[in-house]
Amino acid sequence: MDQIKKILAPSDLSELSELGVRYALNLAKAIEAEVTVYHVVDYDTLTRYGQRSAASSSFQPPDHHFLERYQKALSGFLMDHVADLSPSVKMREKVELGTPGKSIVELAKSEEYDLMVMSTHGKTGLRMTLGSVTEEVVRTGPCPVLSIRPHEVQRHTGPSNSVADGNT
């Protein structure tokens, strides 16, 4: 097995995705790898926040601060949820506009990640268990994908502890 040096941890900034990011950071700390926390702003979001020109019916993209706001949101998410791990792991943040599943797979290929760590919904049925984005990444990704289910994290850490305590 090749050594894991680069981990991609996609996040949609939800409470559920925090579990995957936290797990990726703990794993990276244990094996001295680096982590990229990656947030894809879906094109659908762009469409919702875009504007129609008054003079025509053509679509006008949002102002240039659009992705900047999402970068700040990702930084805030990480500060609020995994700041305890940040100093001990080499981590970078990346925000892009795209289609989540496709963008995650493309980034993993282009930057040659060794592993992706993603949270899952933990419900029944393959698509519901993995979620549609995770399912697409597992199916088409260029490297292994470790899917983290909420109850799996709880089982490993106990009901009141976090993964950060090293009980993974």
XYZ file of N, CA and C in Angstrom:
504
model
N 0.841 -1.189 0.000
C 0.000 0.000 0.000
C 0.879 1.244 0.000
N 0.552 2.190 -0.876
C 1.293 3.433 -0.928
C 1.030 4.250 0.323
N 2.008 5.072 0.683
C 1.862 5.913 1.851
C 0.904 7.063 1.557
N 0.056 7.382 2.510
C -0.904 8.469 2.364
C -0.241 9.761 2.816
N -0.097 10.691 1.871
C 0.513 11.990 2.175
C -0.447 13.153 1.950
N -1.417 12.958 1.052
C -2.351 14.029 0.724
C -3.784 13.523 0.859
N -4.557 14.200 1.716
C -5.944 13.826 1.960
C -6.847 14.984 1.532
N -7.880 14.653 0.791
C -8.886 15.631 0.393
C -10.120 15.418 1.263
N -10.579 16.492 1.914
C -11.748 16.422 2.798
C -12.798 17.411 2.302
N -13.676 16.976 1.392
C -14.736 17.864 0.914
C -15.710 18.203 2.043
N -16.229 19.415 2.007
C -17.187 19.853 3.023
C -18.242 20.729 2.383
N -19.486 20.504 2.771
C -20.557 21.393 2.335
C -20.914 22.379 3.450
N -20.051 22.461 4.462
C -20.188 23.365 5.604
C -21.323 22.981 6.534
N -21.787 21.750 6.438
C -22.848 21.273 7.316
C -22.256 20.624 8.565
N -23.105 20.441 9.549
C -22.687 19.743 10.771
C -22.218 18.328 10.440
N -22.899 17.682 9.510
C -22.510 16.337 9.099
C -21.108 16.333 8.486
N -20.806 17.310 7.640
C -19.487 17.310 6.996
C -18.371 17.601 7.989
N -18.702 18.216 9.105
C -17.701 18.444 10.151
C -17.078 17.122 10.589
N -17.894 16.069 10.672
C -17.379 14.768 11.102
C -16.308 14.242 10.151
N -16.533 14.384 8.857
C -15.556 13.940 7.878
C -14.287 14.752 7.936
N -14.417 16.069 8.066
C -13.247 16.941 8.139
C -12.447 16.630 9.407
N -13.139 16.499 10.510
C -12.462 16.192 11.779
C -11.732 14.851 11.687
N -12.379 13.872 11.091
C -11.761 12.552 10.941
C -10.521 12.650 10.053
N -10.632 13.392 8.951
C -9.493 13.565 8.040
C -8.328 14.238 8.750
N -8.613 15.245 9.558
C -7.550 15.949 10.273
C -6.888 15.057 11.317
N -7.682 14.291 12.031
C -7.108 13.359 13.002
C -6.246 12.303 12.326
N -6.730 11.777 11.220
C -5.957 10.789 10.468
C -4.654 11.410 9.976
N -4.734 12.604 9.416
C -3.543 13.299 8.914
C -2.536 13.541 10.036
N -3.030 13.900 11.196
C -2.145 14.109 12.343
C -1.420 12.816 12.703
N -2.138 11.705 12.698
C -1.554 10.418 13.080
C -0.524 9.915 12.074
N -0.735 10.212 10.794
C 0.171 9.666 9.770
C 1.029 10.736 9.103
N 0.986 11.951 9.651
C 1.778 13.074 9.151
C 1.493 13.380 7.682
N 0.218 13.473 7.370
C -0.216 13.829 6.016
C -0.739 15.262 6.024
N -0.988 15.798 4.852
C -1.594 17.119 4.748
C -3.032 16.970 4.264
N -3.866 17.935 4.638
C -5.293 17.880 4.302
C -5.691 19.152 3.565
N -6.476 18.969 2.519
C -7.130 20.095 1.866
C -8.622 19.980 2.160
N -9.164 20.995 2.810
C -10.606 21.052 3.042
C -11.177 21.836 1.863
N -12.076 21.177 1.141
C -12.533 21.676 -0.156
C -14.042 21.890 -0.147
N -14.432 23.113 -0.475
C -15.859 23.440 -0.555
C -16.179 23.848 -1.977
N -17.157 23.173 -2.570
C -17.604 23.498 -3.919
C -18.929 24.243 -3.821
N -18.945 25.461 -4.348
C -20.177 26.225 -4.427
C -20.884 25.754 -5.687
N -22.012 25.120 -5.510
C -22.744 24.522 -6.620
C -23.244 25.595 -7.583
N -23.203 25.284 -8.866
C -23.730 26.197 -9.883
C -25.169 26.605 -9.591
N -25.942 25.722 -8.956
C -27.325 26.060 -8.604
C -27.372 27.261 -7.658
N -26.388 27.347 -6.766
C -26.306 28.484 -5.856
C -26.037 29.756 -6.642
N -25.154 29.671 -7.608
C -24.854 30.813 -8.464
C -26.117 31.280 -9.178
N -26.895 30.347 -9.688
C -28.127 30.674 -10.395
C -29.120 31.365 -9.463
N -29.222 30.876 -8.229
C -30.152 31.485 -7.265
C -29.752 32.915 -6.933
N -28.434 33.171 -6.829
C -27.974 34.494 -6.420
C -27.606 35.402 -7.580
N -27.663 34.878 -8.796
C -27.417 35.695 -9.979
C -28.584 36.637 -10.195
N -28.387 37.534 -11.108
C -29.421 38.521 -11.372
C -29.722 38.564 -12.856
N -30.924 38.917 -13.173
C -31.299 39.164 -14.563
C -31.133 40.667 -14.818
N -30.552 40.991 -15.918
C -30.370 42.388 -16.295
C -31.739 43.009 -16.576
N -31.947 44.242 -16.124
C -33.221 44.918 -16.360
C -33.419 45.184 -17.854
N -32.325 45.421 -18.564
C -32.420 45.736 -19.986
C -32.647 44.501 -20.849
N -32.301 43.343 -20.319
C -32.487 42.120 -21.104
C -32.797 40.968 -20.167
N -33.084 39.848 -20.740
C -33.376 38.676 -19.915
C -32.131 37.819 -19.719
N -30.961 38.349 -20.091
C -29.728 37.562 -19.944
C -29.308 37.485 -18.480
N -28.665 36.395 -18.156
C -28.219 36.141 -16.789
C -26.956 36.941 -16.484
N -26.929 37.617 -15.356
C -25.745 38.342 -14.904
C -25.216 37.644 -13.653
N -23.971 37.193 -13.659
C -23.440 36.507 -12.483
C -23.370 37.438 -11.276
N -23.313 36.869 -10.086
C -23.209 37.682 -8.880
C -21.907 38.499 -8.891
N -21.812 39.451 -7.987
C -20.626 40.293 -7.926
C -19.365 39.477 -7.629
N -18.215 40.116 -7.753
C -16.930 39.420 -7.609
C -16.657 38.947 -6.174
N -17.448 39.392 -5.240
C -17.260 38.979 -3.846
C -17.971 37.669 -3.523
N -18.659 37.118 -4.501
C -19.454 35.914 -4.300
C -18.621 34.769 -3.702
N -17.541 34.348 -4.359
C -16.718 33.248 -3.845
C -15.953 33.657 -2.592
N -15.633 34.921 -2.491
C -14.947 35.426 -1.303
C -15.794 35.173 -0.051
N -17.105 35.361 -0.183
C -18.014 35.110 0.949
C -17.971 33.634 1.357
N -17.887 32.745 0.371
C -17.822 31.318 0.683
C -16.465 30.933 1.279
N -15.402 31.607 0.860
C -14.089 31.366 1.462
C -14.123 31.754 2.939
N -14.739 32.893 3.230
C -14.876 33.326 4.629
C -15.753 32.351 5.409
N -16.802 31.850 4.764
C -17.678 30.880 5.428
C -16.910 29.598 5.751
N -16.076 29.132 4.822
C -15.281 27.929 5.084
C -14.298 28.186 6.215
N -13.620 29.309 6.190
C -12.675 29.634 7.264
C -13.374 29.696 8.611
N -14.555 30.300 8.639
C -15.332 30.369 9.880
C -15.782 29.000 10.351
N -16.214 28.175 9.406
C -16.623 26.800 9.716
C -15.471 26.044 10.371
N -14.284 26.159 9.799
C -13.123 25.456 10.345
C -12.738 26.009 11.711
N -12.803 27.321 11.870
C -12.486 27.944 13.157
C -13.477 27.485 14.226
N -14.744 27.425 13.868
C -15.782 27.040 14.827
C -15.751 25.560 15.183
N -15.337 24.700 14.235
C -15.512 23.263 14.431
C -14.236 22.442 14.591
N -13.131 22.889 14.034
C -11.918 22.055 14.116
C -10.661 22.852 14.472
N -10.845 24.015 15.076
C -9.694 24.852 15.436
C -8.740 24.122 16.375
N -9.253 23.192 17.161
C -8.405 22.442 18.087
C -7.391 21.569 17.348
N -7.687 21.190 16.105
C -6.784 20.338 15.335
C -5.905 21.111 14.360
N -6.322 22.294 13.997
C -5.634 23.060 12.959
C -4.141 23.271 13.209
N -3.713 23.612 14.412
C -2.283 23.862 14.612
C -1.402 22.609 14.436
N -1.965 21.439 14.613
C -1.153 20.227 14.576
C -1.160 19.504 13.230
N -1.832 20.085 12.222
C -1.943 19.445 10.918
C -1.685 20.479 9.823
N -0.951 20.086 8.811
C -0.788 20.959 7.649
C -2.094 20.917 6.869
N -2.772 22.082 6.825
C -4.097 22.124 6.220
C -4.195 23.347 5.319
N -4.870 23.157 4.193
C -5.177 24.295 3.339
C -6.665 24.274 3.029
N -7.171 25.426 2.655
C -8.579 25.583 2.318
C -8.687 25.914 0.839
N -9.730 25.379 0.208
C -9.944 25.660 -1.210
C -11.447 25.761 -1.459
N -11.855 26.823 -2.149
C -13.257 27.041 -2.509
C -13.310 27.290 -4.002
N -14.218 26.608 -4.683
C -14.400 26.788 -6.118
C -15.876 26.709 -6.472
N -16.205 27.272 -7.611
C -17.535 27.169 -8.173
C -17.558 25.958 -9.088
N -18.595 25.113 -8.999
C -18.671 23.941 -9.860
C -19.838 23.048 -9.508
N -19.739 21.815 -9.955
C -20.698 20.772 -9.614
C -19.996 19.897 -8.585
N -20.516 19.778 -7.358
C -19.766 19.148 -6.280
C -19.093 17.813 -6.609
N -19.827 16.801 -7.013
C -19.215 15.498 -7.269
C -18.141 15.558 -8.324
N -18.452 16.166 -9.424
C -17.502 16.274 -10.537
C -16.267 17.087 -10.136
N -16.464 18.191 -9.455
C -15.347 19.043 -9.046
C -14.430 18.343 -8.055
N -15.010 17.595 -7.124
C -14.214 16.855 -6.144
C -13.339 15.826 -6.850
N -13.930 15.073 -7.761
C -13.187 14.044 -8.499
C -12.090 14.687 -9.353
N -12.411 15.774 -10.030
C -11.415 16.452 -10.870
C -10.243 16.977 -10.049
N -10.524 17.560 -8.886
C -9.446 18.054 -8.027
C -8.588 16.897 -7.521
N -9.235 15.809 -7.112
C -8.486 14.646 -6.620
C -7.551 14.105 -7.697
N -8.004 14.114 -8.940
C -7.160 13.659 -10.056
C -6.036 14.643 -10.331
N -6.383 15.901 -10.508
C -5.385 16.894 -10.930
C -4.302 17.136 -9.881
N -4.651 17.038 -8.606
C -3.661 17.275 -7.553
C -3.164 15.984 -6.911
N -3.568 14.866 -7.471
C -3.080 13.535 -7.078
C -3.182 13.257 -5.576
N -4.422 13.323 -5.077
C -4.658 12.987 -3.675
C -4.567 11.483 -3.485
N -4.125 11.072 -2.308
C -3.981 9.653 -1.977
C -5.253 9.076 -1.366
N -6.081 9.930 -0.764
C -7.273 9.490 -0.052
C -8.250 10.654 0.026
N -9.542 10.340 -0.044
C -10.586 11.324 0.229
C -11.368 10.829 1.442
N -11.736 11.744 2.320
C -12.524 11.419 3.506
C -13.781 12.275 3.460
N -14.943 11.593 3.460
C -16.222 12.294 3.349
C -17.230 11.724 4.337
N -18.051 12.587 4.882
C -19.150 12.151 5.736
C -20.270 11.589 4.882
N -21.059 10.723 5.491
C -22.215 10.142 4.814
C -23.447 10.360 5.675
N -24.600 10.124 5.082
C -25.854 10.343 5.798
C -26.185 9.245 6.797
N -25.764 8.028 6.532
C -26.043 6.938 7.446
C -27.466 6.436 7.412
N -28.193 6.686 6.307
C -29.557 6.189 6.166
C -29.527 4.925 5.320
N -30.663 4.338 5.075
C -30.699 3.086 4.332
C -30.699 3.309 2.832
N -30.223 2.326 2.095
C -30.144 2.417 0.633
C -28.835 3.052 0.230
N -28.207 2.563 -0.842
C -26.883 3.033 -1.223
C -26.824 4.541 -1.409
N -27.709 5.102 -2.199
C -27.656 6.548 -2.450
C -27.949 7.313 -1.171
N -28.888 6.836 -0.361
C -29.182 7.522 0.892
C -28.059 7.332 1.899
N -27.443 6.163 1.925
C -26.353 5.928 2.864
C -25.179 6.829 2.545
N -24.810 6.899 1.292
C -23.652 7.681 0.911
C -23.990 9.138 0.615
N -25.194 9.400 0.185
C -25.521 10.714 -0.320
C -25.119 10.746 -1.786
N -25.807 11.509 -2.586
C -25.560 11.468 -4.021
C -24.167 11.941 -4.390
N -23.623 12.959 -3.714
C -22.276 13.437 -4.032
C -21.248 12.395 -3.622
N -21.357 11.868 -2.422
C -20.410 10.857 -1.971
C -20.473 9.626 -2.854
N -21.672 9.228 -3.239
C -21.825 8.059 -4.115
C -21.110 8.283 -5.437
N -21.252 9.475 -6.006
C -20.571 9.791 -7.268
C -19.055 9.772 -7.098
N -18.570 10.314 -6.003
C -17.124 10.359 -5.743
C -16.572 8.952 -5.540
N -17.284 8.113 -4.797
C -16.852 6.725 -4.591
C -16.791 5.993 -5.921
N -17.799 6.223 -6.752
C -17.907 5.511 -8.029
C -16.879 5.977 -9.050
N -16.540 7.269 -9.074
C -15.701 7.796 -10.156
C -14.348 8.340 -9.707
N -14.109 8.382 -8.413
C -12.878 8.981 -7.898
C -11.619 8.213 -8.258
N -10.488 8.902 -8.305
C -9.215 8.305 -8.690
C -8.444 7.647 -7.543
N -8.970 7.763 -6.320
C -8.269 7.211 -5.162
C -9.305 6.666 -4.177
N -8.857 5.953 -3.150
C -9.803 5.433 -2.161
C -10.584 6.558 -1.470
N -11.819 6.225 -1.096
C -12.683 7.165 -0.380
C -13.085 6.515 0.936
N -12.782 7.180 2.021
C -13.182 6.723 3.344
C -14.452 7.472 3.699
N -15.560 6.734 3.821
C -16.833 7.384 4.153
C -17.095 7.228 5.649
N -17.412 8.344 6.285
C -17.606 8.392 7.728
C -19.085 8.585 8.021
N -19.659 7.620 8.735
C -21.063 7.718 9.123
C -21.140 8.273 10.539
N -22.140 9.102 10.830
C -22.230 9.729 12.153
C -22.204 8.731 13.305
N -22.938 7.632 13.205
C -22.955 6.688 14.326
C -21.633 5.942 14.462
N -20.840 5.833 13.392
C -19.522 5.207 13.485
C -18.583 6.081 14.297
N -18.650 7.380 14.096
C -17.807 8.300 14.838
C -18.196 8.259 16.306
N -19.503 8.258 16.597
C -19.958 8.185 17.976
C -19.485 6.898 18.650
N -19.525 5.781 17.926
C -19.113 4.499 18.492
C -17.632 4.519 18.857
N -16.830 5.188 18.039
C -15.391 5.235 18.298
C -15.008 6.253 19.362
N -15.823 7.257 19.585
C -15.437 8.321 20.494
C -16.269 8.377 21.762
N -17.379 7.679 21.798
C -18.267 7.779 22.945
C -19.258 8.898 22.722
N -20.321 8.934 23.491
C -21.403 9.874 23.244
C -21.032 11.333 23.460
N -20.076 11.658 24.327
C -19.818 13.061 24.604
C -18.443 13.524 24.137
N -17.637 12.645 23.589
C -16.306 13.025 23.149
C -16.271 13.264 21.655
N -15.209 13.896 21.218
C -15.042 14.111 19.785
C -13.919 13.220 19.282
N -13.800 13.137 17.976
C -12.735 12.341 17.388
C -11.376 12.922 17.755
N -11.362 14.196 18.073
C -10.093 14.878 18.368
C -9.373 14.328 19.586
N -10.061 13.573 20.428
C -9.388 13.057 21.611
C -8.484 11.872 21.326
N -8.412 11.471 20.055
C -7.488 10.403 19.664
C -8.044 9.007 19.760
N -9.337 8.850 19.961
C -9.936 7.531 20.106
C -10.379 6.930 18.791
N -9.767 7.313 17.691
C -10.198 6.799 16.400
C -9.645 5.428 16.131
